Each structure stands twice: as structure tokens, then as C-alpha cells.
CSV table of C-alpha atoms in Angstrom, one decimal:
chain,number,residue,atom,x,y,z
G,11,GLN,CA,12.4,-10.3,12.7
G,12,LYS,CA,10.3,-8.9,9.7
G,13,GLU,CA,11.3,-5.2,9.2
G,14,VAL,CA,7.6,-3.6,9.6
G,15,GLU,CA,5.4,-5.4,12.4
G,16,GLN,CA,1.9,-4.4,13.2
G,17,ASP,CA,-0.4,-5.4,15.7
G,18,PRO,CA,-2.7,-8.2,14.6
G,19,GLY,CA,-6.6,-7.6,14.7
G,20,PRO,CA,-9.4,-7.3,14.1
G,21,LEU,CA,-10.1,-4.6,16.3
G,22,SER,CA,-13.7,-3.5,17.4
G,23,VAL,CA,-14.6,-0.7,19.1
G,24,PRO,CA,-17.7,1.2,20.2
G,25,GLU,CA,-18.4,4.8,18.5
G,26,GLY,CA,-16.8,7.4,20.4
G,27,ALA,CA,-13.9,5.3,21.8
G,28,ILE,CA,-10.0,6.3,21.7
G,29,VAL,CA,-8.4,3.9,19.2
G,30,SER,CA,-4.8,3.3,19.0
G,31,LEU,CA,-2.9,1.3,16.3
G,32,ASN,CA,0.7,0.6,16.4
G,33,CYS,CA,3.7,-0.7,14.5
G,34,THR,CA,7.4,-1.4,15.3
G,35,TYR,CA,10.4,-1.7,12.6
G,36,SER,CA,13.9,-3.0,12.7
G,37,ASN,CA,15.5,-0.8,9.9
G,38,SER,CA,17.2,2.4,11.1
G,39,ALA,CA,16.9,3.7,7.8
G,40,PHE,CA,13.5,4.4,7.8
G,41,GLN,CA,12.8,8.2,8.2
G,42,TYR,CA,9.2,8.5,6.5
G,43,PHE,CA,6.5,7.0,8.0
G,44,MET,CA,2.7,6.7,7.0
G,45,TRP,CA,-0.8,5.4,7.5
G,46,TYR,CA,-2.5,4.5,4.9
G,47,ARG,CA,-6.3,3.7,5.4
G,48,GLN,CA,-8.2,0.7,3.1
G,49,TYR,CA,-11.9,0.9,3.0
G,50,SER,CA,-13.3,-2.5,2.0
G,51,ARG,CA,-12.6,-3.8,-1.9
G,52,LYS,CA,-10.7,-0.3,-2.3
G,53,GLY,CA,-7.3,0.8,-2.8
G,54,PRO,CA,-5.7,2.2,-0.1
G,55,GLU,CA,-5.3,6.1,0.5
G,56,LEU,CA,-2.7,7.9,2.4
G,57,LEU,CA,-4.1,9.0,5.8
G,58,MET,CA,-1.1,10.6,7.6
G,59,TYR,CA,2.6,10.7,7.5
G,60,THR,CA,5.3,12.1,9.7
G,61,TYR,CA,9.0,12.5,8.7
G,62,SER,CA,11.6,11.5,11.4
G,63,SER,CA,10.2,11.3,15.2
G,64,GLY,CA,7.5,13.4,16.7
G,65,ASN,CA,3.7,13.9,16.8
G,66,LYS,CA,1.5,15.1,13.9
G,67,GLU,CA,-2.6,16.0,14.1
G,68,ASP,CA,-4.8,16.5,11.7
G,69,GLY,CA,-8.5,16.5,13.1
G,70,ARG,CA,-9.2,13.3,15.1
G,71,PHE,CA,-5.9,11.5,14.1
G,72,THR,CA,-2.7,12.1,15.7
G,73,ALA,CA,0.5,9.9,14.4
G,74,GLN,CA,3.4,9.4,16.7
G,75,VAL,CA,6.8,8.5,16.0
G,76,ASP,CA,9.5,7.1,18.4
G,77,LYS,CA,12.6,6.8,16.4
G,78,SER,CA,14.6,5.5,19.4
G,79,SER,CA,12.2,2.7,20.2
G,80,LYS,CA,11.5,2.0,16.5
G,81,TYR,CA,7.7,2.3,17.5
G,82,ILE,CA,4.9,4.4,15.5
G,83,SER,CA,1.3,4.7,16.6
G,84,LEU,CA,-1.7,6.4,15.2
G,85,PHE,CA,-4.4,7.8,17.4
G,86,ILE,CA,-8.2,8.0,16.4
G,87,ARG,CA,-10.1,10.1,18.8
G,88,ASP,CA,-13.9,10.1,18.8
G,89,SER,CA,-14.0,7.1,16.6
G,90,GLN,CA,-16.9,6.9,14.2
G,91,PRO,CA,-18.5,4.0,12.0
G,92,SER,CA,-17.0,5.7,9.0
G,93,ASP,CA,-13.4,5.1,10.3
G,94,SER,CA,-14.2,1.4,9.9
G,95,ALA,CA,-11.4,0.0,7.5
G,96,THR,CA,-8.1,-1.5,7.3
G,97,TYR,CA,-5.3,0.7,8.4
G,98,LEU,CA,-1.6,-0.1,7.1
G,99,CYS,CA,1.4,1.5,8.4
G,100,ALA,CA,4.1,2.3,6.0
G,101,MET,CA,7.7,3.3,6.1
G,102,SER,CA,10.7,4.3,3.8
G,103,ALA,CA,14.2,5.5,3.6
G,104,THR,CA,15.0,8.8,2.2
G,105,GLY,CA,16.2,9.0,-1.4
G,106,ALA,CA,14.2,9.2,-4.6
G,107,ASN,CA,14.2,5.7,-5.2
G,108,SER,CA,13.2,4.3,-1.8
G,109,LYS,CA,10.4,2.0,-1.3
G,110,LEU,CA,7.5,1.6,0.8
G,111,THR,CA,7.5,-1.4,3.5
G,112,PHE,CA,3.9,-2.1,4.5
G,113,GLY,CA,2.7,-3.8,7.7
G,114,LYS,CA,0.3,-6.6,7.2
G,115,GLY,CA,-2.6,-4.0,8.4
G,116,ILE,CA,-5.1,-4.0,10.9
G,117,THR,CA,-9.3,-4.2,10.4
G,118,LEU,CA,-11.1,-1.8,12.6
G,119,SER,CA,-14.7,-1.9,13.2
G,120,VAL,CA,-16.5,0.9,14.9
G,121,ARG,CA,-20.0,0.0,16.4
G,122,PRO,CA,-22.5,2.6,16.4
U,15,ASN,CA,-8.5,13.5,-13.3
U,16,ALA,CA,-9.2,9.5,-13.3
U,17,GLY,CA,-6.3,9.0,-11.1
U,18,VAL,CA,-5.1,5.3,-11.5
U,19,THR,CA,-7.1,2.9,-13.2
U,20,GLN,CA,-6.9,-0.8,-13.5
U,21,THR,CA,-8.6,-3.5,-15.4
U,22,PRO,CA,-10.2,-5.6,-15.2
U,23,LYS,CA,-11.6,-5.7,-12.0
U,24,PHE,CA,-12.1,-9.3,-11.5
U,25,ARG,CA,-10.6,-12.5,-13.2
U,26,ILE,CA,-10.8,-16.1,-12.8
U,27,LEU,CA,-7.8,-17.8,-14.5
U,28,LYS,CA,-7.2,-21.3,-15.3
U,29,ILE,CA,-3.8,-22.9,-14.1
U,30,GLY,CA,-1.4,-22.3,-17.0
U,31,GLN,CA,-3.4,-19.8,-18.6
U,32,SER,CA,-1.6,-16.3,-19.0
U,33,MET,CA,-3.1,-12.6,-18.8
U,34,THR,CA,-2.1,-8.8,-18.5
U,35,LEU,CA,-3.4,-6.7,-15.9
U,36,GLN,CA,-3.5,-3.0,-17.2
U,37,CYS,CA,-2.9,0.3,-15.1
U,38,THR,CA,-2.8,3.5,-16.4
U,39,GLN,CA,-2.5,6.9,-14.7
U,40,ASP,CA,-3.1,10.3,-15.7
U,41,MET,CA,-1.3,12.3,-13.2
U,42,ASN,CA,2.2,12.3,-15.7
U,43,HIS,CA,3.8,10.4,-12.6
U,44,ASN,CA,7.3,8.9,-13.1
U,45,TYR,CA,7.1,6.4,-10.7
U,46,MET,CA,5.1,3.3,-10.8
U,47,TYR,CA,4.3,0.1,-8.6
U,48,TRP,CA,2.5,-3.1,-8.5
U,49,TYR,CA,1.7,-4.9,-5.6
U,50,ARG,CA,-0.3,-7.7,-4.4
U,51,GLN,CA,-2.2,-8.0,-1.2
U,52,ASP,CA,-3.0,-11.5,0.4
U,53,PRO,CA,-5.6,-11.6,3.3
U,54,GLY,CA,-3.5,-10.6,6.4
U,55,MET,CA,-0.5,-9.9,4.9
U,56,GLY,CA,-0.2,-6.7,3.7
U,57,LEU,CA,1.3,-5.2,0.4
U,58,LYS,CA,4.2,-6.8,-1.3
U,59,LEU,CA,5.9,-5.3,-4.1
U,60,ILE,CA,6.2,-7.2,-7.4
U,61,TYR,CA,7.9,-4.7,-9.8
U,62,TYR,CA,8.5,-1.0,-9.7
U,63,SER,CA,9.3,1.5,-13.0
U,64,VAL,CA,11.3,4.9,-12.2
U,65,GLY,CA,10.4,6.5,-15.7
U,66,ALA,CA,9.4,5.1,-19.1
U,67,GLY,CA,11.5,2.4,-20.2
U,68,ILE,CA,13.0,1.7,-16.7
U,69,THR,CA,11.8,-1.1,-14.6
U,70,ASP,CA,13.2,-3.4,-11.9
U,71,LYS,CA,12.2,-6.1,-9.5
U,72,GLY,CA,10.4,-5.7,-5.9
U,73,GLU,CA,10.2,-8.4,-3.4
U,74,VAL,CA,7.8,-10.8,-5.1
U,75,PRO,CA,8.6,-10.9,-8.7
U,76,ASN,CA,8.9,-14.5,-9.7
U,77,GLY,CA,6.1,-15.5,-12.2
U,78,TYR,CA,5.3,-11.9,-13.3
U,79,ASN,CA,6.8,-9.4,-16.2
U,80,VAL,CA,6.4,-5.8,-16.7
U,81,SER,CA,7.0,-3.4,-19.4
U,82,ARG,CA,6.9,0.5,-19.5
U,83,SER,CA,6.7,2.2,-22.5
U,84,THR,CA,4.9,4.8,-21.9
U,85,THR,CA,4.7,7.4,-18.6
U,86,GLU,CA,1.0,6.4,-18.5
U,87,ASP,CA,0.9,2.7,-19.0
U,88,PHE,CA,2.4,-0.1,-16.6
U,89,PRO,CA,1.0,-3.6,-17.7
U,90,LEU,CA,1.9,-6.6,-15.5
U,91,ARG,CA,2.0,-9.7,-17.1
U,92,LEU,CA,1.1,-13.2,-15.7
U,93,GLU,CA,2.6,-16.3,-17.6
U,94,LEU,CA,1.6,-19.7,-16.7
U,95,ALA,CA,-0.9,-18.9,-13.9
U,96,ALA,CA,-0.5,-20.7,-10.7
U,97,PRO,CA,-2.9,-20.8,-7.5
U,98,SER,CA,-0.5,-19.1,-5.5
U,99,GLN,CA,-1.0,-16.0,-7.8
U,100,THR,CA,-4.6,-15.7,-6.4
U,101,SER,CA,-4.4,-12.3,-4.8
U,102,VAL,CA,-5.5,-8.9,-5.3
U,103,TYR,CA,-3.1,-6.8,-7.3
U,104,PHE,CA,-3.1,-3.2,-7.1
U,105,CYS,CA,-0.9,-0.5,-9.1
U,106,ALA,CA,0.4,2.7,-7.8
U,107,SER,CA,1.9,5.7,-8.7
U,108,ARG,CA,3.8,8.7,-7.6
U,109,ASN,CA,5.4,11.7,-8.4
U,110,GLY,CA,9.1,11.9,-8.8
U,111,GLN,CA,9.3,15.0,-6.7
U,112,GLY,CA,8.7,16.2,-3.3
U,113,SER,CA,6.2,14.0,-1.4
U,114,HIS,CA,7.7,10.7,-2.6
U,115,TYR,CA,6.3,9.1,0.3
U,116,GLU,CA,2.6,9.2,-1.1
U,117,GLN,CA,1.6,6.9,-3.7
U,118,TYR,CA,-1.9,6.8,-5.1
U,119,PHE,CA,-3.5,3.5,-5.8
U,120,GLY,CA,-6.0,2.2,-8.2
U,121,PRO,CA,-8.9,0.3,-7.0
U,122,GLY,CA,-7.3,-3.2,-7.5
U,123,THR,CA,-8.1,-6.3,-9.6
U,124,ARG,CA,-9.0,-9.5,-7.9
U,125,LEU,CA,-7.5,-12.7,-9.5
U,126,THR,CA,-8.4,-16.3,-9.0
U,127,VAL,CA,-6.6,-18.9,-10.6
U,128,THR,CA,-8.0,-22.5,-10.4
């Protein structure tokens, strides 16, 4: 089993739809959970992060972590064409030298 | 601040050639990373550095070498390029304190080996 598994894509939705992106993981040491967004031909940029379990909301984006199920989600409300990008989940354990483990990424397209 | 810069943006290499991918950051970050990204495969860590003079292997180091003589620069060396090294290479950096999860990425170098 891979350490981090991400739902395969691509995903295409109409503008205004609610989007749910998901990842599962197997390493119980992971404590930091992140979502990176990557526009075409650009480097990834941090979108949201959560420490341990719980929810975090930032505008139209909500990140959820369920450590008991080893499952994380990113919800996008009222999706916009500008949300079209590849979304990568990433995780790390605690410790200054901890490294990020990335999912494979899912490409989202929001149709006007 | 320019953030993380990478050169070149694109490169085509012939099998067996060598090259150095350059990475520079101006944020005084201690930690720097090299990743490769293949289509549909996410980001794989090649090498990383926790400070000048200190480097270590990541998940996929074979065929690559790095050095870190200054805080700002972290070049990645490809020796004897192979088609399997065709990929997009990203350099990233982060602060050594506080939000260690936030890595800042450069724009990438697209490398083709034929």
C-alpha cells in the first residue's frame, strides 16, 4: 500500500459546483496535512494546511482531516474557472527535518 | 523578493550528456529540496539540504548529485543523462522554524533526454 493515495482524475465540473477532493494515507506518524494547488506549467503553492484532526475553512475552501480513518478531504464551494488546476495532497510527520509525502495529484477543470 | 528561481526553464539533452540545474532562493531559508514530477505521479524527492554544507538523499537519488556551498544556492547535477530522467524538476525551500510544512516552489525546469 502506498503511503499516500489520491483519487485519480481528471475531474470536470460546471461552474458553481461543490468539489470534493480526497486522499487516504497509511502512515500513522503523519500530523500535518496540506493541500497544494498547481496551475499548468507552474510550481505548486500551498493552499491550506491542517494540524492533526479537524476542519479548517478559508473562504470557499474547507480542509478536513479524519485521523481515525486516515482520510483527508478538500472541499471547494461555488467552484470557479480560476480553480482549474492540479491539486496535490501532502503530509508530514512532526520534527524539523520531516519531509513532505505527496499524493499523485488530481487535475480539476471547472467549466464556465 | 524573487522567491525561488530556477534555470534553465527548458532543456533538451542527449543520452549520456551532463548538466546542472540551478536553484537560488532569496528568503534565507535553511531547508532546500529537489523534486521531480512525472505525469500523474506526484512529486518525488530527489535530494534535500538542511543547511549549507549538509545534504541527504531523498526517495529517488540515483543518477543525481547535489551540493550546498551557500544558503542561497542548491544546484542539481545530472551525470550521464538517461531517458528515464525526462521530467519536470522543481526546487523548493522552507524556513527552518515554525511553519515547516510550507515549502516555496520554483517555476520548474522541463528536461527532455533523447
